mmCIF file of C-alpha atoms in Angstrom:
data_model
loop_
_atom_site.group_PDB
_atom_site.id
_atom_site.type_symbol
_atom_site.label_atom_id
_atom_site.label_comp_id
_atom_site.label_asym_id
_atom_site.label_seq_id
_atom_site.Cartn_x
_atom_site.Cartn_y
_atom_site.Cartn_z
ATOM 1 C CA MET A 3 61.245 62.256 70.513
ATOM 2 C CA ARG A 4 64.600 64.009 70.773
ATOM 3 C CA ILE A 5 65.638 66.717 73.250
ATOM 4 C CA ALA A 6 68.617 68.946 72.401
ATOM 5 C CA VAL A 7 70.646 69.971 75.467
ATOM 6 C CA PRO A 8 73.925 71.885 75.972
ATOM 7 C CA ASN A 9 76.957 69.665 75.465
ATOM 8 C CA LYS A 10 79.262 71.669 77.743
ATOM 9 C CA GLY A 11 79.596 74.899 79.677
ATOM 10 C CA ARG A 12 77.735 76.245 82.691
ATOM 11 C CA LEU A 13 74.343 74.966 81.485
ATOM 12 C CA HIS A 14 75.351 71.351 80.841
ATOM 13 C CA GLU A 15 75.470 69.879 84.351
ATOM 14 C CA PRO A 16 72.313 71.596 85.684
ATOM 15 C CA THR A 17 70.401 70.450 82.597
ATOM 16 C CA ILE A 18 71.485 66.817 82.945
ATOM 17 C CA ASP A 19 70.725 66.934 86.672
ATOM 18 C CA LEU A 20 67.219 68.229 85.926
ATOM 19 C CA LEU A 21 66.560 65.447 83.416
ATOM 20 C CA GLU A 22 67.747 62.850 85.934
ATOM 21 C CA ARG A 23 65.533 64.233 88.697
ATOM 22 C CA ALA A 24 62.593 64.250 86.290
ATOM 23 C CA GLY A 25 63.072 60.509 85.731
ATOM 24 C CA LEU A 26 64.758 60.726 82.325
ATOM 25 C CA HIS A 27 67.936 58.902 83.296
ATOM 26 C CA LEU A 28 70.610 58.873 80.556
ATOM 27 C CA GLU A 29 71.674 55.314 79.868
ATOM 28 C CA ASN A 30 74.702 55.782 77.634
ATOM 29 C CA GLY A 31 75.614 59.440 77.873
ATOM 30 C CA ALA A 32 79.400 59.197 77.908
ATOM 31 C CA ASP A 33 81.512 62.298 77.343
ATOM 32 C CA ARG A 34 81.880 63.437 73.726
ATOM 33 C CA GLN A 35 78.878 61.443 72.547
ATOM 34 C CA LEU A 36 76.422 63.217 70.286
ATOM 35 C CA TYR A 37 73.396 61.218 71.402
ATOM 36 C CA ALA A 38 72.201 59.373 74.480
ATOM 37 C CA ASP A 39 69.213 57.152 75.138
ATOM 38 C CA THR A 40 67.065 57.555 78.223
ATOM 39 C CA VAL A 41 65.093 55.066 80.300
ATOM 40 C CA ASP A 42 62.087 56.073 78.196
ATOM 41 C CA PRO A 43 62.547 54.277 74.846
ATOM 42 C CA ASP A 44 60.639 57.084 73.126
ATOM 43 C CA VAL A 45 62.944 59.857 74.374
ATOM 44 C CA SER A 46 66.585 60.463 73.408
ATOM 45 C CA VAL A 47 68.990 63.325 74.029
ATOM 46 C CA LEU A 48 71.070 65.239 71.481
ATOM 47 C CA PHE A 49 74.126 67.098 72.787
ATOM 48 C CA ALA A 50 74.817 70.384 70.999
ATOM 49 C CA ARG A 51 76.298 73.841 71.473
ATOM 50 C CA ALA A 52 73.874 75.981 73.466
ATOM 51 C CA ALA A 53 73.824 78.537 70.643
ATOM 52 C CA ASP A 54 72.928 75.887 68.037
ATOM 53 C CA ILE A 55 70.016 74.325 69.913
ATOM 54 C CA PRO A 56 67.299 76.725 68.687
ATOM 55 C CA GLU A 57 68.250 75.996 65.058
ATOM 56 C CA TYR A 58 68.314 72.243 65.702
ATOM 57 C CA VAL A 59 64.752 72.404 67.012
ATOM 58 C CA ALA A 60 63.505 74.701 64.263
ATOM 59 C CA ASP A 61 65.075 72.513 61.557
ATOM 60 C CA GLY A 62 63.695 69.254 62.965
ATOM 61 C CA ALA A 63 66.957 67.716 64.181
ATOM 62 C CA ALA A 64 65.347 67.784 67.631
ATOM 63 C CA ASP A 65 61.755 68.160 68.782
ATOM 64 C CA MET A 66 62.490 69.971 72.043
ATOM 65 C CA GLY A 67 65.384 72.075 73.283
ATOM 66 C CA ILE A 68 66.802 73.279 76.575
ATOM 67 C CA THR A 69 68.957 76.398 76.363
ATOM 68 C CA GLY A 70 69.119 80.036 77.385
ATOM 69 C CA TYR A 71 66.441 82.505 76.337
ATOM 70 C CA ASP A 72 69.268 84.735 75.080
ATOM 71 C CA GLN A 73 70.278 82.026 72.612
ATOM 72 C CA VAL A 74 66.716 81.622 71.364
ATOM 73 C CA ARG A 75 66.381 85.359 70.812
ATOM 74 C CA GLU A 76 69.724 85.578 69.043
ATOM 75 C CA ALA A 77 68.928 82.673 66.710
ATOM 76 C CA GLN A 78 65.768 84.477 65.503
ATOM 77 C CA VAL A 79 64.101 81.178 64.722
ATOM 78 C CA THR A 80 60.440 80.933 63.874
ATOM 79 C CA ASP A 81 57.933 78.198 64.640
ATOM 80 C CA VAL A 82 59.327 77.442 68.100
ATOM 81 C CA ALA A 83 57.312 77.872 71.284
ATOM 82 C CA GLU A 84 58.494 78.335 74.851
ATOM 83 C CA LEU A 85 57.012 75.673 77.127
ATOM 84 C CA LEU A 86 58.613 76.317 80.493
ATOM 85 C CA ASP A 87 60.994 78.643 82.306
ATOM 86 C CA LEU A 88 63.403 76.270 84.063
ATOM 87 C CA GLU A 89 64.620 79.084 86.321
ATOM 88 C CA PHE A 90 68.356 78.398 86.314
ATOM 89 C CA GLY A 91 71.248 79.859 84.355
ATOM 90 C CA ARG A 92 69.952 83.343 85.099
ATOM 91 C CA CYS A 93 71.942 86.168 83.574
ATOM 92 C CA ARG A 94 71.564 89.551 81.955
ATOM 93 C CA LEU A 95 72.655 90.849 78.592
ATOM 94 C CA VAL A 96 73.825 94.391 79.260
ATOM 95 C CA LEU A 97 75.188 97.390 77.395
ATOM 96 C CA ALA A 98 78.437 98.515 79.024
ATOM 97 C CA ALA A 99 81.182 101.039 78.303
ATOM 98 C CA PRO A 100 84.481 102.133 79.912
ATOM 99 C CA GLU A 101 83.867 103.769 83.284
ATOM 100 C CA ASP A 102 86.177 106.684 82.480
ATOM 101 C CA GLY A 103 84.936 107.146 78.900
ATOM 102 C CA SER A 104 82.507 109.516 77.240
ATOM 103 C CA ILE A 105 79.757 106.922 76.664
ATOM 104 C CA THR A 106 77.235 107.260 79.494
ATOM 105 C CA SER A 107 73.895 106.683 77.755
ATOM 106 C CA VAL A 108 72.416 104.690 74.880
ATOM 107 C CA ASP A 109 72.086 107.833 72.760
ATOM 108 C CA ASP A 110 75.840 108.437 73.024
ATOM 109 C CA LEU A 111 76.343 105.418 70.744
ATOM 110 C CA ALA A 112 74.677 106.995 67.716
ATOM 111 C CA GLY A 113 77.333 106.534 65.046
ATOM 112 C CA GLY A 114 79.501 104.525 67.454
ATOM 113 C CA THR A 115 80.688 100.914 67.465
ATOM 114 C CA VAL A 116 79.403 98.120 69.695
ATOM 115 C CA ALA A 117 81.098 94.723 70.025
ATOM 116 C CA THR A 118 79.088 91.660 71.002
ATOM 117 C CA GLU A 119 78.540 87.931 70.637
ATOM 118 C CA PHE A 120 74.837 88.701 70.182
ATOM 119 C CA PRO A 121 74.590 90.895 67.054
ATOM 120 C CA ASN A 122 70.920 90.210 66.323
ATOM 121 C CA VAL A 123 69.728 91.002 69.843
ATOM 122 C CA THR A 124 71.972 94.070 69.885
ATOM 123 C CA ARG A 125 70.660 95.449 66.597
ATOM 124 C CA GLU A 126 67.071 94.914 67.789
ATOM 125 C CA PHE A 127 67.832 96.752 71.019
ATOM 126 C CA PHE A 128 69.190 99.818 69.234
ATOM 127 C CA ALA A 129 66.565 99.729 66.483
ATOM 128 C CA GLU A 130 63.847 100.004 69.138
ATOM 129 C CA ARG A 131 65.523 103.256 70.206
ATOM 130 C CA GLY A 132 65.908 104.611 66.690
ATOM 131 C CA LEU A 133 69.679 104.110 66.618
ATOM 132 C CA GLU A 134 71.910 102.208 64.211
ATOM 133 C CA PRO A 135 75.464 101.924 65.539
ATOM 134 C CA ASN A 136 78.054 99.738 63.860
ATOM 135 C CA VAL A 137 77.723 96.302 65.460
ATOM 136 C CA VAL A 138 80.873 94.178 65.421
ATOM 137 C CA GLU A 139 80.464 90.471 66.105
ATOM 138 C CA VAL A 140 83.197 88.872 68.228
ATOM 139 C CA THR A 141 83.564 85.318 69.500
ATOM 140 C CA GLY A 142 85.123 85.889 72.909
ATOM 141 C CA ALA A 143 86.841 88.353 75.259
ATOM 142 C CA THR A 144 84.188 90.931 74.404
ATOM 143 C CA GLU A 145 85.037 92.993 77.472
ATOM 144 C CA LEU A 146 88.519 93.742 76.094
ATOM 145 C CA THR A 147 87.371 95.361 72.848
ATOM 146 C CA PRO A 148 86.797 98.912 74.191
ATOM 147 C CA HIS A 149 90.312 98.948 75.632
ATOM 148 C CA VAL A 150 91.970 98.023 72.333
ATOM 149 C CA GLU A 151 89.897 100.526 70.318
ATOM 150 C CA ILE A 152 87.812 97.916 68.518
ATOM 151 C CA SER A 153 84.592 99.292 69.998
ATOM 152 C CA ASP A 154 83.136 102.148 71.998
ATOM 153 C CA ALA A 155 80.925 99.838 74.049
ATOM 154 C CA ILE A 156 79.886 96.207 74.366
ATOM 155 C CA VAL A 157 76.760 94.122 74.790
ATOM 156 C CA ASP A 158 77.686 91.088 76.862
ATOM 157 C CA ILE A 159 76.352 88.557 79.344
ATOM 158 C CA THR A 160 76.810 89.158 83.053
ATOM 159 C CA SER A 161 75.647 87.259 86.101
ATOM 160 C CA THR A 162 77.310 89.133 88.952
ATOM 161 C CA GLY A 163 78.998 92.023 87.166
ATOM 162 C CA THR A 164 82.415 91.010 88.493
ATOM 163 C CA THR A 165 84.061 90.580 85.065
ATOM 164 C CA LEU A 166 82.788 93.968 83.928
ATOM 165 C CA LYS A 167 84.157 95.656 87.050
ATOM 166 C CA MET A 168 87.515 93.920 86.645
ATOM 167 C CA ASN A 169 87.730 95.389 83.147
ATOM 168 C CA ARG A 170 86.628 98.845 84.299
ATOM 169 C CA LEU A 171 83.329 98.713 82.430
ATOM 170 C CA GLY A 172 80.141 100.262 83.731
ATOM 171 C CA ILE A 173 76.631 99.081 82.886
ATOM 172 C CA ILE A 174 74.603 101.617 80.927
ATOM 173 C CA GLU A 175 71.403 99.650 80.449
ATOM 174 C CA GLU A 176 70.005 96.123 80.526
ATOM 175 C CA VAL A 177 69.375 94.693 77.065
ATOM 176 C CA LEU A 178 67.797 91.361 77.958
ATOM 177 C CA SER A 179 67.060 89.218 81.019
ATOM 178 C CA SER A 180 67.632 85.519 80.419
ATOM 179 C CA SER A 181 67.244 82.104 82.023
ATOM 180 C CA VAL A 182 67.185 78.547 80.709
ATOM 181 C CA ARG A 183 63.927 77.623 78.959
ATOM 182 C CA LEU A 184 62.314 74.486 77.564
ATOM 183 C CA PHE A 185 60.918 74.989 74.092
ATOM 184 C CA ALA A 186 59.567 72.931 71.213
ATOM 185 C CA ARG A 187 58.569 73.268 67.603
ATOM 186 C CA GLU A 188 55.063 74.619 67.134
ATOM 187 C CA ASP A 189 53.977 71.603 65.074
ATOM 188 C CA VAL A 190 54.740 69.118 67.887
ATOM 189 C CA ARG A 191 54.154 71.142 71.059
ATOM 190 C CA GLU A 192 50.841 69.373 71.782
ATOM 191 C CA GLU A 193 52.157 65.857 71.137
ATOM 192 C CA PRO A 194 51.552 63.555 74.148
ATOM 193 C CA LYS A 195 55.237 62.803 74.694
ATOM 194 C CA ILE A 196 56.153 66.502 74.561
ATOM 195 C CA ARG A 197 53.527 67.220 77.208
ATOM 196 C CA GLU A 198 54.812 64.315 79.333
ATOM 197 C CA VAL A 199 58.335 65.713 79.325
ATOM 198 C CA ARG A 200 57.110 69.220 80.148
ATOM 199 C CA THR A 201 55.033 67.876 83.051
ATOM 200 C CA ALA A 202 57.990 65.866 84.372
ATOM 201 C CA LEU A 203 60.348 68.858 84.312
ATOM 202 C CA ALA A 204 57.716 71.182 85.745
ATOM 203 C CA SER A 205 57.089 68.756 88.628
ATOM 204 C CA VAL A 206 60.765 68.906 89.607
ATOM 205 C CA LYS A 207 60.761 72.709 89.564
ATOM 206 C CA GLN A 208 57.509 72.800 91.531
ATOM 207 C CA ALA A 209 58.999 70.574 94.244
ATOM 208 C CA GLU A 210 62.085 72.717 94.759
ATOM 209 C CA GLY A 211 62.058 74.474 98.096
ATOM 210 C CA LYS A 212 59.118 72.396 99.382
ATOM 211 C CA ARG A 213 58.894 69.835 102.190
ATOM 212 C CA TYR A 214 56.271 67.192 103.021
ATOM 213 C CA LEU A 215 55.019 67.203 106.618
ATOM 214 C CA MET A 216 53.228 64.239 108.216
ATOM 215 C CA MET A 217 51.864 64.168 111.737
ATOM 216 C CA ASN A 218 49.249 62.644 113.998
ATOM 217 C CA VAL A 219 46.685 64.988 115.503
ATOM 218 C CA PRO A 220 43.952 64.437 118.129
ATOM 219 C CA GLU A 221 40.658 64.865 116.335
ATOM 220 C CA ASP A 222 39.520 67.523 118.790
ATOM 221 C CA ARG A 223 42.654 69.595 117.996
ATOM 222 C CA LEU A 224 42.378 69.310 114.215
ATOM 223 C CA ASP A 225 41.032 72.810 113.666
ATOM 224 C CA ASP A 226 43.854 74.303 115.732
ATOM 225 C CA VAL A 227 46.461 72.454 113.648
ATOM 226 C CA ARG A 228 44.794 73.410 110.370
ATOM 227 C CA ASP A 229 44.973 77.060 111.350
ATOM 228 C CA VAL A 230 48.775 77.044 111.616
ATOM 229 C CA ILE A 231 49.702 74.945 108.572
ATOM 230 C CA PRO A 232 50.598 77.079 105.517
ATOM 231 C CA GLY A 233 50.054 74.172 103.114
ATOM 232 C CA LEU A 234 49.326 74.225 99.400
ATOM 233 C CA GLY A 235 45.536 74.299 99.355
ATOM 234 C CA GLY A 236 45.314 73.148 102.963
ATOM 235 C CA PRO A 237 46.376 69.879 104.633
ATOM 236 C CA THR A 238 45.131 66.383 103.798
ATOM 237 C CA VAL A 239 43.409 64.608 106.691
ATOM 238 C CA MET A 240 43.134 60.808 106.875
ATOM 239 C CA ASP A 241 41.904 58.278 109.400
ATOM 240 C CA ILE A 242 44.559 56.211 111.155
ATOM 241 C CA ALA A 243 44.155 52.428 110.965
ATOM 242 C CA ASN A 244 43.462 51.024 114.444
ATOM 243 C CA GLY A 245 43.558 54.547 115.767
ATOM 244 C CA GLY A 246 40.309 54.208 117.596
ATOM 245 C CA GLY A 247 39.013 57.408 116.036
ATOM 246 C CA GLU A 248 40.860 59.568 118.556
ATOM 247 C CA LYS A 249 43.601 60.703 116.180
ATOM 248 C CA VAL A 250 43.886 61.480 112.485
ATOM 249 C CA ALA A 251 46.881 61.698 110.165
ATOM 250 C CA VAL A 252 47.562 65.137 108.697
ATOM 251 C CA HIS A 253 49.800 65.614 105.655
ATOM 252 C CA ALA A 254 50.809 68.954 104.121
ATOM 253 C CA VAL A 255 53.262 70.465 101.655
ATOM 254 C CA VAL A 256 54.958 73.549 103.057
ATOM 255 C CA ASP A 257 57.681 75.921 101.971
ATOM 256 C CA GLU A 258 61.117 74.830 103.201
ATOM 257 C CA ARG A 259 61.656 78.237 104.796
ATOM 258 C CA ALA A 260 58.491 77.769 106.885
ATOM 259 C CA VAL A 261 59.298 74.277 108.218
ATOM 260 C CA PHE A 262 61.036 75.362 111.433
ATOM 261 C CA GLU A 263 58.217 77.662 112.523
ATOM 262 C CA THR A 264 55.481 75.297 111.335
ATOM 263 C CA ILE A 265 56.804 72.366 113.379
ATOM 264 C CA THR A 266 56.832 74.535 116.488
ATOM 265 C CA ASP A 267 53.300 75.758 115.819
ATOM 266 C CA VAL A 268 51.719 72.359 115.081
ATOM 267 C CA LYS A 269 53.406 70.780 118.098
ATOM 268 C CA GLN A 270 52.006 73.508 120.330
ATOM 269 C CA ALA A 271 48.595 72.955 118.710
ATOM 270 C CA GLY A 272 48.643 69.269 119.722
ATOM 271 C CA ALA A 273 50.371 67.398 116.859
ATOM 272 C CA SER A 274 52.775 64.512 117.543
ATOM 273 C CA ASP A 275 54.892 62.004 115.597
ATOM 274 C CA ILE A 276 55.897 64.770 113.184
ATOM 275 C CA LEU A 277 57.886 63.677 110.132
ATOM 276 C CA VAL A 278 59.481 65.941 107.499
ATOM 277 C CA THR A 279 60.650 64.600 104.138
ATOM 278 C CA GLU A 280 62.010 66.033 100.909
ATOM 279 C CA ILE A 281 59.857 66.065 97.784
ATOM 280 C CA GLU A 282 61.399 64.931 94.508
ATOM 281 C CA ARG A 283 58.487 65.882 92.247
ATOM 282 C CA LEU A 284 55.211 67.698 92.710
ATOM 283 C CA VAL A 285 52.588 67.413 89.978
ATOM 284 C CA GLU A 286 49.799 69.958 90.238
#
């Protein structure tokens, strides 16, 4: 089973890091290689341009892909299914125009020209509003085109809006909200190995921002401790070997932001020997 992942750019490192944390360590993934094996002999990785990954999956060169939702929408591929929002690489595709220009609304672009690296998404956006401007496809420096009279407005990716502001462009409307997604071909989405990979990646995402708390609690104070632990589905309670029945072990998964307050609360409720650890993966 082959997974296509970005070969460079802002999505490359976070994607490789996610695979590593999910247990799919790359064994021979040197720079400029097209393929890499993983510790799972049934799973390999294909390195490709982020924009090409949807086509690679649809055409069968790969079974799964990791790339931005914006790239999937632009590729207009069929027979691919989204399996998981990986929640990184967040950005927006926005319609923007010069701040001191006459374009202040979508309707102002009727009969106008829009430059973009995402012509298919852009045409869909305007078609939904009953408009058909001239869409010019460019391959970079999109934000410069209104200032050199190539376009009246642009549709471009922004994360913070800083580049748009630097080029004196104001956002008119959001076209698309995007993040990195895991997807697969429809004909293999239910294959056991595909489901294994999805579960592994999902377990890493589920563990993010969580901490594992362990503590000893006098049995007669157990209810008090339970009341102050904001765990997932409540804490796990276990007998302590050679504990004489006076204390029990309590384990719980809590949100990282709640750890400070939770430790204070459980200690006041009678807990001792409190230990906090990170969680690498959490399978629900």
